[in-house]
């Protein structure tokens, strides 16, 4: 199976991604994760102003068959939430690295992002699991 | 899980079609085809047609002078008026009224019948049937391994199938069966199915599995026929509220609680479970199966608890976002006094009570009920 990887994001082991945009970190789930979930039908979003620590569950994405938790790839304060996903959760299947970003975080520890995997390392991780 | 998973004769065909294989009732079967997905497969059956590998279902051949008397005794429906070439849904129950399995009964000849049983229950069902055969002049054969089973379902199923069979499908009523040929393969054709659409179930020799599968897929391609996996099969049977063993019915659930009392005949004479079921029918059951719809936004799923004022009082048997209607709905057992339409219940989702309301079943009116 050929998954899509995005060279502009960094990946967590939990199949979540993080992308630095200005002084914010945009977060979502990987193409592998959306593929494993299959057709997404629902997302439970956090609120702007919530703070998350790296590894915290901040959202739940539900597909036709399963509910999967989404983990924060970095720590910080949530400053934006992608409300479009409530009406159009299928965007997570269609455009996981673009239109289906989930939250924007004001990071509290810039070092966390650097410690995540780049696309090549994440691709190797998936290859090991296949 | 000490038992080895079994593969159907179509395993390689599923892989060729990007089938995502999962374990199900002891079998390795496709939950979806990855280039399609559960929603696309589901919608194909509602609007055109879908083809399902359901070889994990079992078949028991029942024949002999006492075949009818035996069947009358081991299942709850009255089969005495089922004509030759008829097919009917029923259940087998234990003495306490709990469900052994739900079944489809086909009458092939005056003294020859087939009982179609669920994959997960095959060994149990056959043992149970044999244990009750003493005293009846009847022969039972588990023909599951030699018999392949496919389902072709949807509004286009008839026209696709008609191009492959000499049988006059227009003359075949719903819930009837016919021995004929399909794609040159000797087949018992049932005008039956479990999706809420008109369609067919095909029984034929296992050696012909790939030939039949590929002939049907090729013939139906231009009509929008798609292969469908277990996920679509589940959502398609759920919307018209067709029960699934292990969910709506089980050993410790009776058909009266499951709202399947219409399948039970108390006037046909004695049968296993009759006394218990009659008592439940007359005195009422503690819980009833209801349909519900979420008021709070959330996806209900089988196994979630039903709560009233923080107290767990029941369980969701199946729930999902219904692909056809877009509604977040489910089936659940609730206390009988909360089974009225409009009753408020809570579904416990990740430790949070989410409000839901009891609504009318089914969520989708089967084509053959319109």
Tab-separated table of C-alpha atoms in Angstrom:
chain	number	residue	atom	x	y	z
A	1	UNK	CA	0.000	0.000	0.000
A	2	UNK	CA	1.426	3.359	-0.976
A	3	UNK	CA	0.788	5.965	1.683
A	4	UNK	CA	1.265	9.689	1.217
A	5	UNK	CA	3.993	11.416	3.184
A	6	UNK	CA	4.436	15.143	3.604
A	7	UNK	CA	7.974	16.533	3.672
A	8	UNK	CA	6.791	19.708	5.456
A	9	UNK	CA	5.551	17.905	8.590
A	10	UNK	CA	7.138	15.916	11.383
A	11	UNK	CA	5.602	12.691	12.632
A	12	UNK	CA	4.933	11.145	16.047
A	13	UNK	CA	4.943	7.360	16.635
A	14	UNK	CA	1.203	7.667	17.201
A	15	UNK	CA	0.722	8.539	13.485
A	16	UNK	CA	0.032	12.184	14.257
A	17	UNK	CA	1.803	14.976	12.394
A	18	UNK	CA	2.922	18.493	13.323
A	19	UNK	CA	3.907	21.348	11.012
A	20	UNK	CA	5.529	24.610	12.057
A	21	UNK	CA	3.690	27.598	10.565
A	22	UNK	CA	5.092	30.906	11.854
A	23	UNK	CA	5.081	30.564	15.624
A	24	UNK	CA	2.265	27.972	15.661
A	25	UNK	CA	2.286	24.195	15.244
A	26	UNK	CA	-0.501	22.743	13.088
A	27	UNK	CA	-1.521	19.167	13.957
A	28	UNK	CA	-3.381	16.353	12.216
A	29	UNK	CA	-3.295	12.598	11.547
A	30	UNK	CA	-1.197	10.884	8.909
A	31	UNK	CA	-2.350	9.381	5.637
A	32	UNK	CA	-1.525	5.965	7.091
A	33	UNK	CA	-3.772	6.703	10.091
A	34	UNK	CA	-6.730	7.805	7.972
A	35	UNK	CA	-6.280	4.777	5.760
A	36	UNK	CA	-6.239	2.432	8.750
A	37	UNK	CA	-9.388	4.081	10.094
A	38	UNK	CA	-11.262	3.817	6.797
A	39	UNK	CA	-14.249	6.116	6.088
A	40	UNK	CA	-14.339	8.796	8.801
A	41	UNK	CA	-17.859	9.780	9.891
A	42	UNK	CA	-17.338	11.855	13.032
A	43	UNK	CA	-14.778	13.871	14.959
A	44	UNK	CA	-14.857	15.106	18.529
A	45	UNK	CA	-12.894	18.356	18.662
A	46	UNK	CA	-11.277	20.125	21.616
A	47	UNK	CA	-11.905	23.785	22.457
A	48	UNK	CA	-9.760	26.792	21.742
A	49	UNK	CA	-7.958	27.707	24.952
A	50	UNK	CA	-7.446	24.097	26.091
A	51	UNK	CA	-3.863	23.213	26.902
A	52	UNK	CA	-2.373	19.878	25.906
A	53	UNK	CA	0.808	18.073	26.836
A	54	UNK	CA	2.658	15.991	24.271
A	55	UNK	CA	0.961	12.571	24.114
A	56	UNK	CA	-2.372	13.808	25.499
A	57	UNK	CA	-5.554	12.685	23.782
A	58	UNK	CA	-7.049	15.845	22.315
A	59	UNK	CA	-9.586	14.474	19.817
A	60	UNK	CA	-11.392	11.289	18.818
A	61	UNK	CA	-11.882	10.395	15.174
A	62	UNK	CA	-14.557	7.828	14.392
A	63	UNK	CA	-14.835	5.792	11.231
A	64	UNK	CA	-17.574	3.479	10.057
A	65	UNK	CA	-16.068	0.699	12.183
A	66	UNK	CA	-13.956	2.192	14.962
A	67	UNK	CA	-13.159	5.109	17.253
A	68	UNK	CA	-9.500	6.173	17.376
A	69	UNK	CA	-7.932	8.656	19.734
A	70	UNK	CA	-5.734	11.454	18.461
A	71	UNK	CA	-2.619	12.373	20.453
A	72	UNK	CA	-0.987	15.780	20.681
A	73	UNK	CA	2.429	15.648	18.971
A	74	UNK	CA	3.576	18.727	20.929
A	75	UNK	CA	2.644	20.541	24.136
A	76	UNK	CA	1.022	23.948	24.249
A	77	UNK	CA	-2.177	25.936	24.090
A	78	UNK	CA	-4.779	25.246	21.435
A	79	UNK	CA	-5.351	28.536	19.613
A	80	UNK	CA	-7.433	27.290	16.650
A	81	UNK	CA	-9.679	24.307	15.916
A	82	UNK	CA	-10.758	23.200	12.432
A	83	UNK	CA	-14.545	23.420	12.809
A	84	UNK	CA	-15.044	22.444	9.133
A	85	UNK	CA	-14.305	18.864	10.151
A	86	UNK	CA	-17.519	18.658	12.183
A	87	UNK	CA	-19.619	19.060	9.061
A	88	UNK	CA	-17.146	17.367	6.721
A	89	UNK	CA	-15.263	14.668	8.653
A	90	UNK	CA	-14.544	12.874	5.360
A	91	UNK	CA	-11.915	15.574	4.686
A	92	UNK	CA	-9.701	13.498	6.990
A	93	UNK	CA	-9.725	10.735	4.362
A	94	UNK	CA	-9.432	13.099	1.434
A	95	UNK	CA	-6.757	15.560	2.517
A	96	UNK	CA	-5.130	14.525	5.810
A	97	UNK	CA	-2.153	16.907	5.506
A	98	UNK	CA	-4.110	19.886	4.180
A	99	UNK	CA	-7.782	20.717	4.610
A	100	UNK	CA	-8.038	18.192	7.468
A	101	UNK	CA	-5.652	19.869	9.902
A	102	UNK	CA	-7.270	19.464	13.320
A	103	UNK	CA	-5.755	22.021	15.710
A	104	UNK	CA	-3.193	24.814	15.839
A	105	UNK	CA	-1.086	24.930	18.978
A	106	UNK	CA	1.052	27.698	20.458
A	107	UNK	CA	3.931	25.427	21.488
A	108	UNK	CA	5.406	25.606	24.966
A	109	UNK	CA	8.549	23.645	24.075
A	110	UNK	CA	10.050	24.130	20.627
A	111	UNK	CA	12.381	21.183	21.184
A	112	UNK	CA	9.493	18.700	21.055
A	113	UNK	CA	8.884	19.361	17.368
A	114	UNK	CA	12.541	18.821	16.461
A	115	UNK	CA	12.543	15.471	18.257
A	116	UNK	CA	9.739	14.095	16.064
A	117	UNK	CA	10.464	11.969	12.982
A	118	UNK	CA	10.898	13.425	9.536
A	119	UNK	CA	8.952	11.889	6.647
A	120	UNK	CA	11.759	9.481	5.726
A	121	UNK	CA	12.059	8.158	9.276
A	122	UNK	CA	8.285	7.767	9.546
A	123	UNK	CA	8.160	5.942	6.229
A	124	UNK	CA	10.810	3.500	7.496
A	125	UNK	CA	8.845	2.998	10.696
A	126	UNK	CA	5.739	2.044	8.693
A	127	UNK	CA	7.779	-0.228	6.441
A	128	UNK	CA	8.954	-2.134	9.540
A	129	UNK	CA	5.364	-2.668	10.640
A	130	UNK	CA	4.046	-3.825	7.278
B	1	UNK	CA	-7.657	-18.187	20.014
B	2	UNK	CA	-6.256	-21.670	19.593
B	3	UNK	CA	-8.369	-22.327	16.527
B	4	UNK	CA	-6.791	-21.708	13.173
B	5	UNK	CA	-8.575	-19.126	11.067
B	6	UNK	CA	-10.115	-20.543	7.926
B	7	UNK	CA	-9.948	-19.009	4.464
B	8	UNK	CA	-12.765	-19.190	1.966
B	9	UNK	CA	-12.056	-20.384	-1.569
B	10	UNK	CA	-12.173	-16.726	-2.651
B	11	UNK	CA	-9.336	-15.558	-0.399
B	12	UNK	CA	-6.989	-14.894	-3.332
B	13	UNK	CA	-9.758	-13.114	-5.257
B	14	UNK	CA	-10.279	-10.791	-2.285
B	15	UNK	CA	-6.564	-9.978	-2.189
B	16	UNK	CA	-6.580	-9.213	-5.918
B	17	UNK	CA	-9.417	-6.749	-5.266
B	18	UNK	CA	-7.531	-4.988	-2.430
B	19	UNK	CA	-9.618	-6.712	0.207
B	20	UNK	CA	-8.604	-5.750	3.747
B	21	UNK	CA	-8.639	-9.124	5.493
B	22	UNK	CA	-9.748	-9.405	9.130
B	23	UNK	CA	-10.709	-12.329	11.372
B	24	UNK	CA	-14.472	-12.827	11.616
B	25	UNK	CA	-16.238	-15.746	13.282
B	26	UNK	CA	-13.214	-17.979	12.733
B	27	UNK	CA	-12.702	-16.939	9.117
B	28	UNK	CA	-10.375	-14.555	7.316
B	29	UNK	CA	-12.673	-12.301	5.319
B	30	UNK	CA	-12.489	-8.847	3.729
B	31	UNK	CA	-13.914	-6.105	5.947
B	32	UNK	CA	-13.731	-3.771	2.947
B	33	UNK	CA	-12.099	-3.423	-0.453
B	34	UNK	CA	-9.535	-0.657	-0.033
B	35	UNK	CA	-10.083	1.111	-3.347
B	36	UNK	CA	-13.814	1.311	-2.488
B	37	UNK	CA	-14.419	1.474	1.275
B	38	UNK	CA	-17.462	0.659	3.414
B	39	UNK	CA	-19.498	3.720	2.446
B	40	UNK	CA	-19.050	3.273	-1.301
B	41	UNK	CA	-19.823	-0.452	-1.008
B	42	UNK	CA	-22.910	0.234	1.121
B	43	UNK	CA	-24.225	2.827	-1.304
B	44	UNK	CA	-23.681	0.502	-4.260
B	45	UNK	CA	-26.089	-2.016	-2.736
B	46	UNK	CA	-28.736	0.639	-2.035
B	47	UNK	CA	-28.507	2.158	-5.533
B	48	UNK	CA	-27.199	-0.619	-7.836
B	49	UNK	CA	-25.846	-3.945	-6.591
B	50	UNK	CA	-23.232	-5.584	-4.389
B	51	UNK	CA	-21.655	-9.039	-4.262
B	52	UNK	CA	-20.760	-10.652	-0.931
B	53	UNK	CA	-18.665	-13.696	-0.090
B	54	UNK	CA	-20.758	-15.283	2.649
B	55	UNK	CA	-19.308	-18.759	2.486
B	56	UNK	CA	-18.743	-18.625	6.235
B	57	UNK	CA	-22.492	-19.244	6.548
B	58	UNK	CA	-23.309	-22.917	7.064
B	59	UNK	CA	-25.952	-25.166	5.497
B	60	UNK	CA	-27.554	-28.246	6.969
B	61	UNK	CA	-29.444	-30.595	4.673
B	62	UNK	CA	-32.471	-32.072	6.460
B	63	UNK	CA	-34.414	-34.865	4.751
B	64	UNK	CA	-36.663	-37.806	5.453
B	65	UNK	CA	-40.308	-38.598	6.185
B	66	UNK	CA	-40.123	-36.731	9.519
B	67	UNK	CA	-38.173	-33.732	8.208
B	68	UNK	CA	-41.110	-31.356	8.686
B	69	UNK	CA	-41.988	-32.722	12.121
B	70	UNK	CA	-38.345	-32.442	13.159
B	71	UNK	CA	-38.067	-28.860	11.940
B	72	UNK	CA	-41.339	-27.913	13.610
B	73	UNK	CA	-39.834	-29.158	16.865
B	74	UNK	CA	-36.376	-27.539	16.688
B	75	UNK	CA	-37.253	-24.045	15.486
B	76	UNK	CA	-39.910	-21.528	16.470
B	77	UNK	CA	-41.728	-20.865	13.172
B	78	UNK	CA	-44.584	-22.805	11.605
B	79	UNK	CA	-43.098	-24.377	8.467
B	80	UNK	CA	-46.119	-26.579	7.703
B	81	UNK	CA	-47.453	-24.004	5.252
B	82	UNK	CA	-44.087	-23.258	3.655
B	83	UNK	CA	-44.501	-24.447	0.075
B	84	UNK	CA	-41.846	-26.354	-1.849
B	85	UNK	CA	-39.479	-23.656	-3.220
B	86	UNK	CA	-40.317	-21.409	-0.278
B	87	UNK	CA	-37.820	-19.839	2.141
B	88	UNK	CA	-38.468	-18.322	5.556
B	89	UNK	CA	-36.605	-16.664	8.437
B	90	UNK	CA	-36.783	-18.321	11.851
B	91	UNK	CA	-34.868	-19.029	15.059
B	92	UNK	CA	-33.834	-22.046	17.049
B	93	UNK	CA	-34.235	-21.573	20.808
B	94	UNK	CA	-33.131	-23.347	23.948
B	95	UNK	CA	-35.627	-24.643	26.465
B	96	UNK	CA	-35.330	-21.375	28.427
B	97	UNK	CA	-36.151	-19.312	25.334
B	98	UNK	CA	-32.588	-18.094	24.681
B	99	UNK	CA	-31.511	-18.132	21.048
B	100	UNK	CA	-29.372	-20.973	19.653
B	101	UNK	CA	-29.166	-19.200	16.294
B	102	UNK	CA	-31.291	-17.422	13.750
B	103	UNK	CA	-31.745	-19.366	10.546
B	104	UNK	CA	-33.201	-19.353	7.074
B	105	UNK	CA	-35.246	-22.431	6.206
B	106	UNK	CA	-35.503	-23.470	2.539
B	107	UNK	CA	-37.935	-26.135	1.388
B	108	UNK	CA	-36.383	-27.853	-1.645
B	109	UNK	CA	-38.894	-30.713	-1.868
B	110	UNK	CA	-41.729	-32.151	0.203
B	111	UNK	CA	-39.287	-34.012	2.439
B	112	UNK	CA	-36.050	-32.146	1.778
B	113	UNK	CA	-35.048	-28.892	3.447
B	114	UNK	CA	-31.997	-26.731	3.960
B	115	UNK	CA	-31.308	-24.777	7.106
B	116	UNK	CA	-28.844	-21.911	6.681
B	117	UNK	CA	-26.966	-21.085	9.873
B	118	UNK	CA	-24.440	-18.525	11.096
B	119	UNK	CA	-20.686	-19.018	10.760
B	120	UNK	CA	-19.928	-18.469	14.410
B	121	UNK	CA	-22.515	-21.050	15.473
B	122	UNK	CA	-21.975	-23.818	12.975
B	123	UNK	CA	-20.555	-26.545	15.230
B	124	UNK	CA	-22.924	-25.648	18.056
B	125	UNK	CA	-25.974	-25.618	15.777
B	126	UNK	CA	-25.216	-28.923	14.104
B	127	UNK	CA	-24.569	-30.613	17.440
B	128	UNK	CA	-27.766	-29.149	18.843
B	129	UNK	CA	-29.848	-30.249	15.857
B	130	UNK	CA	-28.412	-33.768	15.985
B	131	UNK	CA	-29.084	-33.977	19.714
B	132	UNK	CA	-32.772	-33.308	19.048
B	133	UNK	CA	-33.111	-35.679	16.087
B	134	UNK	CA	-33.644	-38.800	18.202
B	135	UNK	CA	-37.046	-40.315	17.523
B	136	UNK	CA	-37.446	-38.570	14.163
B	137	UNK	CA	-37.013	-40.431	10.863
B	138	UNK	CA	-34.705	-37.738	9.526
B	139	UNK	CA	-31.190	-37.463	8.100
B	140	UNK	CA	-29.020	-34.425	8.845
B	141	UNK	CA	-25.954	-33.521	6.805
B	142	UNK	CA	-23.714	-30.547	7.415
B	143	UNK	CA	-23.003	-29.652	3.776
B	144	UNK	CA	-21.290	-26.343	4.587
B	145	UNK	CA	-17.840	-27.323	3.322
B	146	UNK	CA	-19.036	-28.555	-0.061
B	147	UNK	CA	-21.522	-25.714	-0.571
B	148	UNK	CA	-20.389	-22.217	-1.501
B	149	UNK	CA	-22.580	-19.239	-0.711
B	150	UNK	CA	-22.588	-15.810	-2.320
B	151	UNK	CA	-25.096	-12.976	-1.967
B	152	UNK	CA	-25.982	-10.683	-4.858
B	153	UNK	CA	-28.043	-7.809	-3.498
B	154	UNK	CA	-29.519	-4.539	-4.668
B	155	UNK	CA	-32.037	-3.030	-7.095
B	156	UNK	CA	-29.953	-4.114	-10.112
B	157	UNK	CA	-29.375	-7.662	-8.835
B	158	UNK	CA	-32.228	-9.150	-10.829
B	159	UNK	CA	-31.269	-7.742	-14.215
B	160	UNK	CA	-27.612	-8.695	-13.718
B	161	UNK	CA	-28.489	-12.236	-12.667
B	162	UNK	CA	-31.107	-12.659	-15.408
B	163	UNK	CA	-28.410	-12.325	-18.062
B	164	UNK	CA	-26.595	-15.318	-16.534
B	165	UNK	CA	-29.453	-17.740	-15.871
B	166	UNK	CA	-32.203	-19.473	-17.877
B	167	UNK	CA	-34.548	-19.216	-14.868
B	168	UNK	CA	-37.371	-16.674	-15.199
B	169	UNK	CA	-36.531	-14.375	-12.298
B	170	UNK	CA	-39.688	-12.295	-12.806
B	171	UNK	CA	-41.653	-15.410	-11.890
B	172	UNK	CA	-39.660	-15.904	-8.695
B	173	UNK	CA	-41.304	-14.315	-5.655
B	174	UNK	CA	-39.224	-12.858	-2.815
B	175	UNK	CA	-38.393	-15.575	-0.274
B	176	UNK	CA	-38.559	-18.419	-2.728
B	177	UNK	CA	-35.875	-20.714	-4.109
B	178	UNK	CA	-35.163	-22.565	-7.310
B	179	UNK	CA	-32.639	-25.118	-8.575
B	180	UNK	CA	-31.195	-23.761	-11.803
B	181	UNK	CA	-27.930	-22.777	-13.489
B	182	UNK	CA	-26.076	-19.499	-13.105
B	183	UNK	CA	-23.128	-18.822	-15.408
B	184	UNK	CA	-23.381	-22.490	-16.398
B	185	UNK	CA	-22.962	-23.616	-12.783
B	186	UNK	CA	-25.598	-25.759	-11.096
B	187	UNK	CA	-27.030	-23.501	-8.381
B	188	UNK	CA	-29.697	-23.360	-5.739
B	189	UNK	CA	-30.916	-19.819	-6.072
B	190	UNK	CA	-32.686	-18.157	-3.170
B	191	UNK	CA	-34.553	-14.885	-3.674
B	192	UNK	CA	-33.341	-13.953	-0.236
B	193	UNK	CA	-30.800	-11.755	1.468
B	194	UNK	CA	-29.968	-9.685	4.474
B	195	UNK	CA	-29.444	-6.146	3.262
B	196	UNK	CA	-32.931	-4.650	3.078
B	197	UNK	CA	-32.808	-4.811	-0.723
B	198	UNK	CA	-34.180	-7.319	-3.157
B	199	UNK	CA	-31.550	-9.818	-4.143
B	200	UNK	CA	-30.378	-13.378	-4.272
B	201	UNK	CA	-28.314	-15.855	-2.366
B	202	UNK	CA	-26.546	-18.481	-4.455
B	203	UNK	CA	-25.564	-21.949	-3.280
B	204	UNK	CA	-23.283	-23.989	-5.546
B	205	UNK	CA	-20.302	-26.376	-5.421
B	206	UNK	CA	-17.266	-24.914	-3.678
B	207	UNK	CA	-15.039	-25.802	-6.649
B	208	UNK	CA	-16.884	-23.183	-8.696
B	209	UNK	CA	-16.382	-20.331	-6.228
B	210	UNK	CA	-13.931	-18.235	-8.244
B	211	UNK	CA	-15.722	-18.912	-11.548
B	212	UNK	CA	-19.078	-17.759	-10.127
B	213	UNK	CA	-17.631	-14.755	-8.292
B	214	UNK	CA	-15.791	-13.487	-11.352
B	215	UNK	CA	-18.691	-14.176	-13.733
B	216	UNK	CA	-21.052	-12.134	-11.564
B	217	UNK	CA	-18.586	-9.270	-11.036
B	218	UNK	CA	-17.845	-9.060	-14.761
B	219	UNK	CA	-21.515	-9.239	-15.753
B	220	UNK	CA	-22.514	-6.528	-13.294
B	221	UNK	CA	-19.623	-4.159	-13.767
B	222	UNK	CA	-21.452	-1.860	-16.188
B	223	UNK	CA	-24.443	-1.804	-13.819
B	224	UNK	CA	-22.352	-0.568	-10.902
B	225	UNK	CA	-22.015	-3.919	-9.136
B	226	UNK	CA	-19.249	-3.789	-6.521
B	227	UNK	CA	-17.732	-6.415	-4.242
B	228	UNK	CA	-18.742	-5.711	-0.644
B	229	UNK	CA	-17.002	-6.547	2.615
B	230	UNK	CA	-18.144	-7.263	6.149
B	231	UNK	CA	-18.434	-3.599	7.148
B	232	UNK	CA	-20.962	-2.886	4.410
B	233	UNK	CA	-22.762	-6.132	5.174
B	234	UNK	CA	-23.160	-4.999	8.779
B	235	UNK	CA	-24.378	-1.464	7.993
B	236	UNK	CA	-26.759	-2.800	5.327
B	237	UNK	CA	-28.398	-5.294	7.684
B	238	UNK	CA	-28.418	-2.765	10.539
B	239	UNK	CA	-30.420	-0.018	8.794
B	240	UNK	CA	-33.485	-2.232	8.199
B	241	UNK	CA	-32.900	-3.606	11.753
B	242	UNK	CA	-32.206	-7.204	10.752
B	243	UNK	CA	-30.769	-8.910	13.824
B	244	UNK	CA	-27.258	-10.367	13.949
B	245	UNK	CA	-26.370	-13.228	16.260
B	246	UNK	CA	-23.876	-12.063	18.881
B	247	UNK	CA	-25.425	-8.605	18.871
B	248	UNK	CA	-29.239	-8.381	18.945
B	249	UNK	CA	-29.688	-12.082	19.728
B	250	UNK	CA	-27.655	-14.464	21.834
B	251	UNK	CA	-27.897	-17.474	24.080
B	252	UNK	CA	-29.135	-15.297	26.949
B	253	UNK	CA	-31.535	-13.197	24.857
B	254	UNK	CA	-34.975	-14.455	23.820
B	255	UNK	CA	-36.816	-13.553	20.602
B	256	UNK	CA	-39.619	-11.776	22.485
B	257	UNK	CA	-37.183	-9.240	23.991
B	258	UNK	CA	-35.562	-8.984	20.555
B	259	UNK	CA	-38.954	-8.015	18.997
B	260	UNK	CA	-38.887	-11.170	16.883
B	261	UNK	CA	-42.108	-12.548	18.358
B	262	UNK	CA	-43.654	-12.419	14.857
B	263	UNK	CA	-41.405	-15.341	13.900
B	264	UNK	CA	-42.708	-17.532	16.746
B	265	UNK	CA	-45.778	-19.727	16.217
B	266	UNK	CA	-47.479	-20.858	19.412
B	267	UNK	CA	-50.302	-22.549	17.522
B	268	UNK	CA	-48.211	-25.100	15.612
B	269	UNK	CA	-47.750	-27.524	18.527
B	270	UNK	CA	-44.819	-28.246	20.788
B	271	UNK	CA	-41.306	-27.064	20.080
B	272	UNK	CA	-38.136	-26.510	22.108
B	273	UNK	CA	-38.537	-23.316	24.102
B	274	UNK	CA	-42.310	-23.015	23.645
B	275	UNK	CA	-43.263	-22.861	27.325
B	276	UNK	CA	-40.607	-20.307	28.183
B	277	UNK	CA	-41.433	-18.118	25.178
B	278	UNK	CA	-45.169	-18.248	25.846
B	279	UNK	CA	-44.567	-17.147	29.423
B	280	UNK	CA	-42.373	-14.254	28.240
B	281	UNK	CA	-44.978	-13.239	25.679
B	282	UNK	CA	-47.807	-13.276	28.218
B	283	UNK	CA	-45.953	-11.792	31.180
B	284	UNK	CA	-43.650	-9.449	29.304
B	285	UNK	CA	-39.867	-9.257	29.379
B	286	UNK	CA	-37.673	-7.123	31.635
B	287	UNK	CA	-35.860	-5.532	28.683
B	288	UNK	CA	-36.803	-4.772	25.095
B	289	UNK	CA	-34.800	-4.018	21.996
B	290	UNK	CA	-35.353	-0.442	20.839
B	291	UNK	CA	-34.086	1.820	18.132
B	292	UNK	CA	-32.559	5.069	19.331
B	293	UNK	CA	-31.121	8.223	17.824
B	294	UNK	CA	-28.446	10.418	19.371
B	295	UNK	CA	-29.539	13.856	20.559
B	296	UNK	CA	-26.006	14.800	21.629
B	297	UNK	CA	-23.543	14.485	18.782
B	298	UNK	CA	-21.677	11.199	19.123
B	299	UNK	CA	-21.338	7.819	17.436
B	300	UNK	CA	-23.022	4.979	19.371
B	301	UNK	CA	-21.445	1.538	19.045
B	302	UNK	CA	-22.214	-2.033	20.026
B	303	UNK	CA	-21.152	-2.789	23.604
B	304	UNK	CA	-21.654	0.730	24.960
B	305	UNK	CA	-23.781	0.950	28.104
B	306	UNK	CA	-27.251	2.465	28.288
B	307	UNK	CA	-27.764	4.528	31.455
B	308	UNK	CA	-30.669	6.239	33.210
B	309	UNK	CA	-29.767	8.838	35.843
B	310	UNK	CA	-26.195	7.549	35.919
B	311	UNK	CA	-27.250	3.929	36.453
B	312	UNK	CA	-26.332	1.343	33.799
B	313	UNK	CA	-29.575	-0.335	32.747
B	314	UNK	CA	-28.867	-1.797	29.327
B	315	UNK	CA	-26.516	-2.158	26.397
B	316	UNK	CA	-26.163	-1.034	22.807
B	317	UNK	CA	-26.158	-4.027	20.444
B	318	UNK	CA	-25.271	-2.195	17.228
B	319	UNK	CA	-24.801	1.497	16.484
B	320	UNK	CA	-23.262	3.703	13.844
B	321	UNK	CA	-23.762	6.667	11.599
B	322	UNK	CA	-26.286	5.140	9.220
B	323	UNK	CA	-24.725	5.527	5.770
B	324	UNK	CA	-28.046	5.794	3.934
B	325	UNK	CA	-29.763	8.281	6.255
B	326	UNK	CA	-26.787	10.065	7.828
B	327	UNK	CA	-28.433	9.643	11.252
B	328	UNK	CA	-26.481	8.587	14.343
B	329	UNK	CA	-28.627	5.658	15.409
B	330	UNK	CA	-28.441	2.363	17.225
B	331	UNK	CA	-30.227	-0.642	18.631
B	332	UNK	CA	-30.134	-1.258	22.373
B	333	UNK	CA	-31.718	-3.274	25.134
B	334	UNK	CA	-33.440	-0.981	27.618
B	335	UNK	CA	-35.805	-1.657	30.552
B	336	UNK	CA	-39.264	-2.407	29.165
B	337	UNK	CA	-40.728	0.708	30.822
B	338	UNK	CA	-38.289	2.892	28.851
B	339	UNK	CA	-38.997	1.298	25.487
B	340	UNK	CA	-41.698	3.777	24.433
B	341	UNK	CA	-41.016	6.037	21.461
B	342	UNK	CA	-39.663	9.335	22.743
B	343	UNK	CA	-38.153	7.917	25.954
B	344	UNK	CA	-34.888	9.634	26.861
B	345	UNK	CA	-31.896	7.400	27.522
B	346	UNK	CA	-28.172	8.028	27.903
B	347	UNK	CA	-25.513	6.196	25.937
B	348	UNK	CA	-22.215	6.048	27.829
B	349	UNK	CA	-19.480	6.995	25.369
B	350	UNK	CA	-15.915	7.168	26.709
B	351	UNK	CA	-17.290	7.504	30.254
B	352	UNK	CA	-19.581	10.400	29.312
B	353	UNK	CA	-23.380	10.058	29.230
B	354	UNK	CA	-24.659	11.241	25.846
B	355	UNK	CA	-28.358	11.868	25.446
B	356	UNK	CA	-30.373	9.769	23.006
B	357	UNK	CA	-34.058	9.189	22.388
B	358	UNK	CA	-36.005	6.044	21.529
B	359	UNK	CA	-37.172	6.227	17.911
B	360	UNK	CA	-39.113	4.080	15.493
B	361	UNK	CA	-37.442	1.065	13.875
B	362	UNK	CA	-36.401	0.391	11.201
B	363	UNK	CA	-34.064	3.206	10.183
B	364	UNK	CA	-34.449	2.169	6.569
B	365	UNK	CA	-37.549	0.528	5.159
B	366	UNK	CA	-36.552	-2.613	3.288
B	367	UNK	CA	-37.363	-2.548	-0.433
B	368	UNK	CA	-39.608	-5.604	-0.039
B	369	UNK	CA	-41.694	-3.864	2.662
B	370	UNK	CA	-42.522	-0.812	0.564
